[in-house]
Structure formats: C-alpha cells, structure tokens
Amino acid sequence: MRIALFATCIVDAMYPEVAQATVRILRRLGHEVIFPEGQSCCGQMHINSGKFAQAEPVIANHVRAFTGTEWDVAVAPSASCVASLGHQQPMVARRQGNDALASEAAEVADRTYELTQFLTDVAGVTDAAADLGSYFPHRVTYHPSCHGMRLLRLGDRQSSLVRSVEGIDFVELPLADSCCGFGGTFSVKNPEVSSAMLADKVRTVQATNADVCTGGDASCLLHIGGGISRFERTGGFGGTPDVTAVHVKETSSTDARGHTTETLTTVVGADDDDHLTPGERGTAPAEPSRAQGFRVGQAAVHLARILASTKEDPLRVPSEGAEVSGGSLR
Amino acid sequence: MTDTAREEILARINEALGRRGGGEYVSSNPRSTTSAPGVAGPEATAADAGYHHEGTHTGEDLVELLIDRLVDYKANVHRASGDPAGTIAELISDHSSIVVPRGLESAWPAGFSGEVNVDAPGEELSVDELDAQGAVVTASAVAIAQTGTIVLDGSAECGRRAITLVPDHHVCVVRVRDIVDIVPEGIARLDANAALTFISGPSATSDIELSRVEGVHGPRTLDVVILSE
Amino acid sequence: MTFLGMPLLRSKHAHSDLPGGQGNIVETEAFPEVSHEHLSNQQLRNNIGHATSTIRSKRAEVVSELDDWEKLRNAGEATKNEVMANLPEYLAQFEEAFTATGGIIHWARDADEANAIVTELIEDNAPVLETGRREVIKVKSMATQEIGLNEHLETQGIDAFETDLAELIVQLGEDKPSHILVPAIHRNRDEIRDIFMKTMPDAGQLTNEPAVLAEAARKHLRHKFLTTKVAISGANFGIAETGTLGVVESEGNGRMCLTLPETLITVMGIEKLLPRFADLEVFLQLLPRSSTGERMNPYTSFWTGRTEGDGPQNVHLVLLDNGRTRALADEHGRTALNCIRCSACMNVCPVYERTGGHAYGSTYPGPIGAILSPLLTGVEDEANGTLPYASSLCGACYDVCPVKINIPEILVHLRAEDVEANHSPVSTQLDAALTGASWMMGDGKRMTAVEKGLPLAHKATRGKQIDALPGIAGAWTSSRDIPALPEKSFRQQWADEEAQRSGTGAQTGDEEGQR
C-alpha cells in the first residue's frame, strides 16, 4: 500500500522522532511511505479559536498537499488532528462559503486514519509483539485522548496494541478518561483551569509509578510531559492554586494462591472521615508532594515510539540513561 | 398587554425559523394521532428510532422484577392473593384512623379496627384532617416493573391527589393485571387528561452530597401490596 | 487548484435582531477571572468532586441497564427537533387544549414582563398576612431562577419560600445556586447543618447526617405547605396534544405545591413542549437516568388545566420567551433549546468540576450554560463572550446528553461568532500568534522555511527544556515545561533522507534517521 504520512504540525516541529517511528512501523509492515511535501497543519488550532477565516487557508493547504499526489490511505500519529479533518474541516469550509473545499476536505478525511486505527482496522495488526516485533520491557501507563475516545471512537485500539508489546508492564491510569486540560488555546485562554486539570492528571500518572505515560496524541503528551517535568523540578505548578479533589490510594489484595495484586483506587472529593469543616476553606495543604515517594524522571512518550521499539533497537528510558527534557524523551 | 405579547412572540418564532407569511405544513409523522394543525413532519421521527415499545418479562418474572425494583428504592412489598384485607390490616394496625378514596373496594380496609374516613366529592377531608390520618389506603392504575413505578390516576379507587400526599404512610394495592414491563407500555395505558402521579418509592432526596436519603415531604413509608386475583 | 488568493466569499451570518434575554443569565465578569477564586477553594473542589463523581457512576450504571439507550437518545433528539421546527403550531395547539380545561395562559416577552404577570396574579390571590406581606411557596424552577422572580417579589412585598431541599439550603444560606439539579452541590453536610442551625429557629441541635437534615427541612416547611394559598412552579414538559404540564421531582415538595394551594402559577419557557403525550415514553426514561442517575425519580406529577375537585382550581401558565426566540434564530446553535435540564453535562465536565457553577455567572452553569447563556443574550453584545471559551472541548458533555446536543460544536460556533463580533479591536498576542500561524500553515513552503530556524533555536536554548517564555506563551510556561527543541524538523529529516537515498548523500548509518 502507498501510504501518505500526515505528520501533523506539532510532531513535525516538536517531535520528529514520533514521525520517524510511524514511518518505521509502516515500512516494517511492507508499505511504501510518502510524505506530501506541502503539508503543514489540520487547522484545528484556528478553528477551535473561532478563527474560521484564518483556518480556511490552512485547510486549503492541507487539501492541496494531499490531493497533489497519489496514495491509498493517509496515516497520522494523532487522533485529534485526524478528527479535525473529518469533523471540522468540511464544516468550516462550508461556513466560509467554500463548498468545493468542503467536499475535497471530506474526501481527504475519508481516507485518513489515525495510526492505531490503520494498524487495527486496515492492517489487521492485533499483536504488536508478533506483528511488529515491538519490545519495551518497562512499566507503562496510558492516557487516552479525548478526541480519540469521543470523536474517533478508538475504543481500546490504542491500549490493546500497547498491552501486546513484548515485556511491557501495563498499569491502568486512574481516571484515565478525564481530559488533561490542554484543549489547544484553552490552555492559554483559561490557563488556571487548564493547569488544575493538568495537576490532577499528573498526580494520577505519578501514582502509577510508571516509567512512561504513553498516548496517541503528541499534543496531550506535550501537556502532560510538561506538567510532569514542572512538578518534578519545582514540586508544584508555579502560580496555579495547588488544590485537588483527586486522591489516589494504593491497595493490595492477596488471592488464594498468595499472589498479591496492587490496585490504584481513586477517591474524588473528600472521604466521609476527612471532611473539612467550614472555616478551613482554601487553607488545606496542597496534597501530594515528592515526599510521598512518587517516582522522579517520568516521561511522556508517544505510543508510536513504543510500538517501533524492538529488541535490536530498543527505545531507552531514563533509568537506562535516556535524556528527559520537558517531560519528553530526547 | 398579553395579547400583544402573544402575537409578538409568535412573530419572533416565525422570523427565527425563517418563515415568511406562513406556509403549508402537513404532518407526516406516523405516530402523530392528533398533531397540531399544519405541523410539518420532522426529517427523522422519534418512531424511526427503534427503541423498545414492549418489554420481555411476563408472568411471575414480571412480578419479581417489579418487586426487585420497588425494594431497591425502599418501598416495602407484600403479596396477597384474592382478598388483601388481612395484609392491609396488619400494615396499618398501629394507626388510629385512616383515609380511603370513595371507590376503594370496601372489603380491603375491613380488617382495620380504627376509624376509616372516606374521602368523596363534596365530602372531602380538609388538609388538617388529612394531616391527622395515620395512613391512606388506595388502589393504583398501572405499575411499571422496570422502574418500580406506580401510577395513580385520580380515579375513584386512587382518589384525589391530596389524600396520598399528606398522610405519612401510603398503603397501595397493585393488581397483577395492572403490571407492565417498561415505560412505553405504562404510558400507553394512561389518560393524559387525568391528574397523574407517578410514584417510585417513598419521598427521597439526593440534595446533600448527592447521597440518596429517603423521607422528606411526601409519605415516608410506602407499602405496596401486590394482589393476585 | 488553489484556493489561496481567491476572494473569500463569506456566507453572511445574519445576526438576529431579535431581543436577547435578561435576568440571571449574564456573566458580569470574564470567566478566567471569576474561576481564579473558585479554583483555589479546596473545600469547594472536594465537595463538587465528591458529588459529581458519585452521580457520574450512578448515571453510568442505570444507563447501562438499557440496551436501547442510544435509540432513546435518537428519539429524544428527533422529537425536540420536531418541536422547534413547528413551534408556532405546537404552541397554538397547547394553548387551545390548556385553555379548554380551565387553565389560563399568559405570554411574557422577557423577564420583566413575566415578573409583572406573576406579581399581579399573587396580589389577586394571596392574602396579606399579619406581617403586612404576602407569601407564596415555590417548587424548584429554572425559569423563575432565570428571570430573578424571587428577588423581584421581595421588592413587591411578597416572600417566596423555596421548598426543594437544595433550594432551601441556598435560600437560607443567602447563597446562589451552582448546579441546575443540585443547587447546593457546592455545600457539604457540615456546612448545611450550620446553615440550618443558624436559620431554623426551632431546629435545635442537629447532626450532619443527611436524614436528620432532611427531617429538619420537613418540619420547617410542613406548616407552609398546609396553609399557603398560592404556589409557583416550573414545568419539565408541556404536552401540545393535550395541554398537559408535568413536574419531575423527588421529595414531594413539588406534589405539595402542585396539589394543596388554591392557586397554581407555572412559569415555562416556550421550548419545553413535547408534541404528544406518548412522547413521555421516551423522556421519562431519558430524564431521570441522566439527571439523578435513577431508573425513575420518586415523584412525577401531570396536570391538565384544572381538575375538578382535585388540586388548585385557579391554574395559570406564563409562557416565557426571554431570548429563546433569539437562540432559535441561530441555526447553528438552536439545538441548545432542546435541553431538558438534566445536568448530566455538568457532572462530567472537567471544567465545571474544578470551578463550580458560580464561575459561569448564570442560572445555567456548566457546558450547557456556556452555550445557552450566550445564545439567549447574544454574544455580539459581549455579555457572556468568555463563556464559549470555558471548555477544553473534551466532548464528555456531548456523550452524556440525553437529547444529543452537540455542545462542543456549538461552543466552537459561538467562538466564531465572538471573533466576528470583534469585541477587542486591539489584537491580543494570541490573535497575533494565530494570524502568524495561519500565514505560515497556509503554505507548507512557509512552514519549511520557518522550521529552518530550528537548529538556531535548538542552539539558543542549549538543547534544554524551556521553562519560561515571555508574553502569552508565559501562560503556558507558568505551569508547564516545554521539551528541548529538536535540531531538525521531521520535514528536514525526511528531505535529508530522500537526498541520501537518491544517492547524493555520502553519509552512512541508520537510514531510518534519529528516533
């Protein structure tokens, strides 16, 4: 199959290694990968900011780049950007009175897949270890992106592929389906609410004691990784009021054979026995800190890099000396 | 003043919908029995949606489902066959007086040794008198098993709404033949023109920390007697 | 096939001239500013987090019991769309049926008109008490919250007593509702006990047990229920076919208000109609499960005009516009009027969960409020202009909406309306950045050229993470780091690889490039 890679702007400029990993996976399956040169961005940032007029040339550029050359399917390592192609581009083009662009955008969108969507639905990959040789012997937790869950309806496509990597120690992320708070320009228009959402996400990631938090969207991972890094460096989130309603507790149970299972339970809000009385409003101490034994040196890593990792050419983690910058492996 | 308001609001709606001078609107909704004159059929009707109109439970399964759901929402459930008088008498034996609607089977409260006040048109009990009653005994129009809901329709054996509201204890007889499985079957049996009260368990609130607490303003005890004939 | 440089044929968004609504639906301060104070309130975060997570799991459980839930949602959506498309006809049909059974209908264009109508009806039917004032009892109603009825009546010598437990907590605490289903969701049991002990003279010593607090409310209101002559309610549904009104509730306070007084005044928005009585078979499944997470709420009452010998014999209905026609005129936003006020969207919203309802400055908080309030008032008036941005567009609200209102899409639509209304002619840094990005991303060549600066940027930041940036980007780096920039964009790496493969490169090594 001739596959057009849609790298997405954030991967292209910030995480080229994610696009490289995507290419490696697709080639490993025997496909030819091309990179339509004129591509830039899906336009979601402008659309979600209400700047439809400014989004139009971005959409037109995407359509031009992807209609200018022959390919069977397009693949992008981002649920959010793929969702924007189908759910937003035609709508915005129509709203701008550009029906021709709307139908062309819809045609491109119809043949564009998110990476795990392609792997599962088109390539029939169900076992990453067997089909891709994926190997990553580390503790991993997984954040599903909102747009992957709710716009693309990816279901367990991403998590089951990650789970099927050889050697992986997969740990569920508590409250996994809650938004990390990125939301594009939401994070700068409502920075405090965004940070509060991020803080809770980082707390749950830290509680898993995983080496890395993975996911299928570089944008969420940029946010989560940036939060982990800031928290680890400073023990807080800068100017953001450090309050939370999320408490993660570790409980362990022993089964009949004597195997111990550790479970992370999340308590939202106060327990019955730790009610704050009126008057204590706003003065409660910020909850988790490094003193509670959270692991330091966690990183956020796109799942494409984990799927691309093999025994011969493994992706290394911080404990093996890999460098972490801003919460990302470099 | 209000007539002007009426005309202006209707004109605003027409403007909002992009209508000019009205048009021909013909109902094409298959479920529409008495649609407003000139109503346009929607593109997708509710009837196309394909949700269930009938349940799957019958016989004893249906009764068991109703009982399960009633108990789940903290109603007390009792079963009687033929004559419920003994069961009813036991349930209300602590009270000194009760109220019943005029159309209630006279045999039902017959085993009660206290005062039985009959609420009838022209002989309604006052609110204070109702407040002094220990309990009310009524029949019911329909019971919906899936949701544990009993419907009173203001008929002679269900009574007017106030009598099942003010006394703190409601004993309600549900005939097995009046039990349906799911909500659509229940609605189909009801007449919109009656004053209807749907009851699912005793009065309750979730207003404090969203935890359910039974017993606020309505009757705090709901005894349901399921009557097989 | 270029669209660049072509004149932009903009479809004209004809802003409606229809008047916007008034009352408690206007955010007076910008959302980011108001939310600041709420975000730092640990008590609030605990109370709301606990309550919303409780209700979320209850809802999920009862929804999972129905294998036709999605079909019911489709039916709910179709029915409400049908109502909106035929609103004049259904209103006329409703009016005829309600009037035929002895009910009296009043039409109110806005909040002021509705308040005046209700005041006059109370003055005609409620006696002046020894205190020199009149009294009415009320069952929780969003419409009367929206028009600020209680505040208005207060000035007219009328005391309105809220009878829903949560509304009572709010009223006694001299507070504002923060949720449409559970207005006192921001309070925990200890706070509620303190409010009751302070404001209920006969309550005595109370514990914080919810059952004890509910009992105190029962005693406090019992006498009022049995003696008050006039009650005010809202309505969850109005049935066009039969002229029937319905109220869905839990405590029995609704039944008290709807049954015992001599006069009943109901205030209902014009959008609350359902075509047929049979439509309740859908909505009585959708509403309770979405709202309180119950299979059915404890009490639902339906009445049609006046019922001879049963309940109030003087029955009035105020049909309220107050901006609804304006919302209806917005073809991209009008489905917000399909809302049945279940509050499921609030309970799943990550923004609401952290700021609480007061941050939205409107009777309608949370995701639905973020679209409904601006639709009722109009965004071009700048009122409510920050509300459409109060969302990360995570989409959780759309997933749970029983009538499938696409809230994220309407939020984006309203942002576009706000941009078009051009509230701040002075371009912000974010605007400038987005304009620059549009220019760059509108052509892959420009993006390539800009990315050529990466090696320089990489060098300037010494390959380290970025933890402080000036200006608007500082909002990001205030609480997050940015990873070290790569030395080359993927685009550049690809070009290098291509050059290599075509034999021009002398380099050897990993042909797959860096990972």
PDB file of C-alpha atoms in Angstrom, chain C residues 149-232:
ATOM      1  CA  LEU C 149     -38.523  36.131  40.277  1.00  0.00           C
ATOM      2  CA  ASN C 150     -37.768  35.810  43.997  1.00  0.00           C
ATOM      3  CA  GLU C 151     -35.706  38.992  44.047  1.00  0.00           C
ATOM      4  CA  HIS C 152     -38.458  40.837  42.211  1.00  0.00           C
ATOM      5  CA  LEU C 153     -41.216  39.554  44.502  1.00  0.00           C
ATOM      6  CA  GLU C 154     -39.184  40.573  47.548  1.00  0.00           C
ATOM      7  CA  THR C 155     -39.405  44.190  46.411  1.00  0.00           C
ATOM      8  CA  GLN C 156     -43.156  43.831  45.895  1.00  0.00           C
ATOM      9  CA  GLY C 157     -43.867  42.761  49.474  1.00  0.00           C
ATOM     10  CA  ILE C 158     -44.056  39.073  48.628  1.00  0.00           C
ATOM     11  CA  ASP C 159     -41.959  36.383  50.311  1.00  0.00           C
ATOM     12  CA  ALA C 160     -41.326  33.355  48.134  1.00  0.00           C
ATOM     13  CA  PHE C 161     -40.352  30.216  50.042  1.00  0.00           C
ATOM     14  CA  GLU C 162     -38.261  27.682  48.173  1.00  0.00           C
ATOM     15  CA  THR C 163     -39.319  24.172  49.153  1.00  0.00           C
ATOM     16  CA  ASP C 164     -36.806  21.957  47.370  1.00  0.00           C
ATOM     17  CA  LEU C 165     -34.187  20.942  49.932  1.00  0.00           C
ATOM     18  CA  ALA C 166     -31.254  22.227  47.923  1.00  0.00           C
ATOM     19  CA  GLU C 167     -33.011  25.471  47.014  1.00  0.00           C
ATOM     20  CA  LEU C 168     -33.874  25.865  50.683  1.00  0.00           C
ATOM     21  CA  ILE C 169     -30.206  25.436  51.621  1.00  0.00           C
ATOM     22  CA  VAL C 170     -29.267  28.066  49.066  1.00  0.00           C
ATOM     23  CA  GLN C 171     -32.010  30.449  50.154  1.00  0.00           C
ATOM     24  CA  LEU C 172     -31.312  30.098  53.870  1.00  0.00           C
ATOM     25  CA  GLY C 173     -27.577  30.415  53.263  1.00  0.00           C
ATOM     26  CA  GLU C 174     -28.192  33.625  51.267  1.00  0.00           C
ATOM     27  CA  ASP C 175     -26.257  31.932  48.531  1.00  0.00           C
ATOM     28  CA  LYS C 176     -26.688  31.320  44.821  1.00  0.00           C
ATOM     29  CA  PRO C 177     -27.450  28.006  43.098  1.00  0.00           C
ATOM     30  CA  SER C 178     -24.394  26.416  41.494  1.00  0.00           C
ATOM     31  CA  HIS C 179     -25.935  23.462  39.677  1.00  0.00           C
ATOM     32  CA  ILE C 180     -29.299  23.073  37.962  1.00  0.00           C
ATOM     33  CA  LEU C 181     -30.247  19.793  39.598  1.00  0.00           C
ATOM     34  CA  VAL C 182     -28.479  20.096  42.917  1.00  0.00           C
ATOM     35  CA  PRO C 183     -28.225  23.840  43.506  1.00  0.00           C
ATOM     36  CA  ALA C 184     -26.330  23.317  46.771  1.00  0.00           C
ATOM     37  CA  ILE C 185     -23.801  20.883  45.319  1.00  0.00           C
ATOM     38  CA  HIS C 186     -21.032  23.209  46.486  1.00  0.00           C
ATOM     39  CA  ARG C 187     -22.016  22.642  50.127  1.00  0.00           C
ATOM     40  CA  ASN C 188     -21.200  19.601  52.218  1.00  0.00           C
ATOM     41  CA  ARG C 189     -23.223  18.172  55.076  1.00  0.00           C
ATOM     42  CA  ASP C 190     -21.374  20.119  57.773  1.00  0.00           C
ATOM     43  CA  GLU C 191     -21.996  23.407  56.075  1.00  0.00           C
ATOM     44  CA  ILE C 192     -25.662  22.527  55.593  1.00  0.00           C
ATOM     45  CA  ARG C 193     -26.033  21.652  59.279  1.00  0.00           C
ATOM     46  CA  ASP C 194     -24.529  25.005  60.231  1.00  0.00           C
ATOM     47  CA  ILE C 195     -26.859  26.892  57.895  1.00  0.00           C
ATOM     48  CA  PHE C 196     -29.915  25.089  59.262  1.00  0.00           C
ATOM     49  CA  MET C 197     -28.972  25.604  62.883  1.00  0.00           C
ATOM     50  CA  LYS C 198     -28.415  29.286  62.245  1.00  0.00           C
ATOM     51  CA  THR C 199     -31.597  29.936  60.272  1.00  0.00           C
ATOM     52  CA  MET C 200     -34.226  27.486  61.568  1.00  0.00           C
ATOM     53  CA  PRO C 201     -35.278  28.790  64.956  1.00  0.00           C
ATOM     54  CA  ASP C 202     -36.968  25.536  66.020  1.00  0.00           C
ATOM     55  CA  ALA C 203     -34.413  23.137  64.612  1.00  0.00           C
ATOM     56  CA  GLY C 204     -32.495  22.682  67.848  1.00  0.00           C
ATOM     57  CA  GLN C 205     -29.323  20.624  67.860  1.00  0.00           C
ATOM     58  CA  LEU C 206     -28.703  18.850  64.535  1.00  0.00           C
ATOM     59  CA  THR C 207     -26.130  16.310  63.455  1.00  0.00           C
ATOM     60  CA  ASN C 208     -24.654  16.318  59.966  1.00  0.00           C
ATOM     61  CA  GLU C 209     -26.490  13.155  58.900  1.00  0.00           C
ATOM     62  CA  PRO C 210     -28.424  13.778  55.673  1.00  0.00           C
ATOM     63  CA  ALA C 211     -31.501  12.020  57.127  1.00  0.00           C
ATOM     64  CA  VAL C 212     -31.502  14.341  60.125  1.00  0.00           C
ATOM     65  CA  LEU C 213     -31.118  17.394  57.890  1.00  0.00           C
ATOM     66  CA  ALA C 214     -33.946  16.228  55.592  1.00  0.00           C
ATOM     67  CA  GLU C 215     -36.174  15.761  58.650  1.00  0.00           C
ATOM     68  CA  ALA C 216     -35.385  19.304  59.796  1.00  0.00           C
ATOM     69  CA  ALA C 217     -36.427  20.614  56.374  1.00  0.00           C
ATOM     70  CA  ARG C 218     -39.664  18.627  56.571  1.00  0.00           C
ATOM     71  CA  LYS C 219     -40.598  20.164  59.909  1.00  0.00           C
ATOM     72  CA  HIS C 220     -39.555  23.632  58.786  1.00  0.00           C
ATOM     73  CA  LEU C 221     -41.825  23.621  55.739  1.00  0.00           C
ATOM     74  CA  ARG C 222     -44.772  21.468  56.820  1.00  0.00           C
ATOM     75  CA  HIS C 223     -46.938  24.298  58.080  1.00  0.00           C
ATOM     76  CA  LYS C 224     -46.267  26.416  54.996  1.00  0.00           C
ATOM     77  CA  PHE C 225     -47.369  23.598  52.709  1.00  0.00           C
ATOM     78  CA  LEU C 226     -50.642  23.129  54.562  1.00  0.00           C
ATOM     79  CA  THR C 227     -51.602  26.792  54.747  1.00  0.00           C
ATOM     80  CA  THR C 228     -50.207  28.765  51.805  1.00  0.00           C
ATOM     81  CA  LYS C 229     -52.756  29.807  49.177  1.00  0.00           C
ATOM     82  CA  VAL C 230     -50.540  30.346  46.138  1.00  0.00           C
ATOM     83  CA  ALA C 231     -47.777  28.183  44.711  1.00  0.00           C
ATOM     84  CA  ILE C 232     -45.323  28.815  41.904  1.00  0.00           C
TER      85      ILE C 232
END
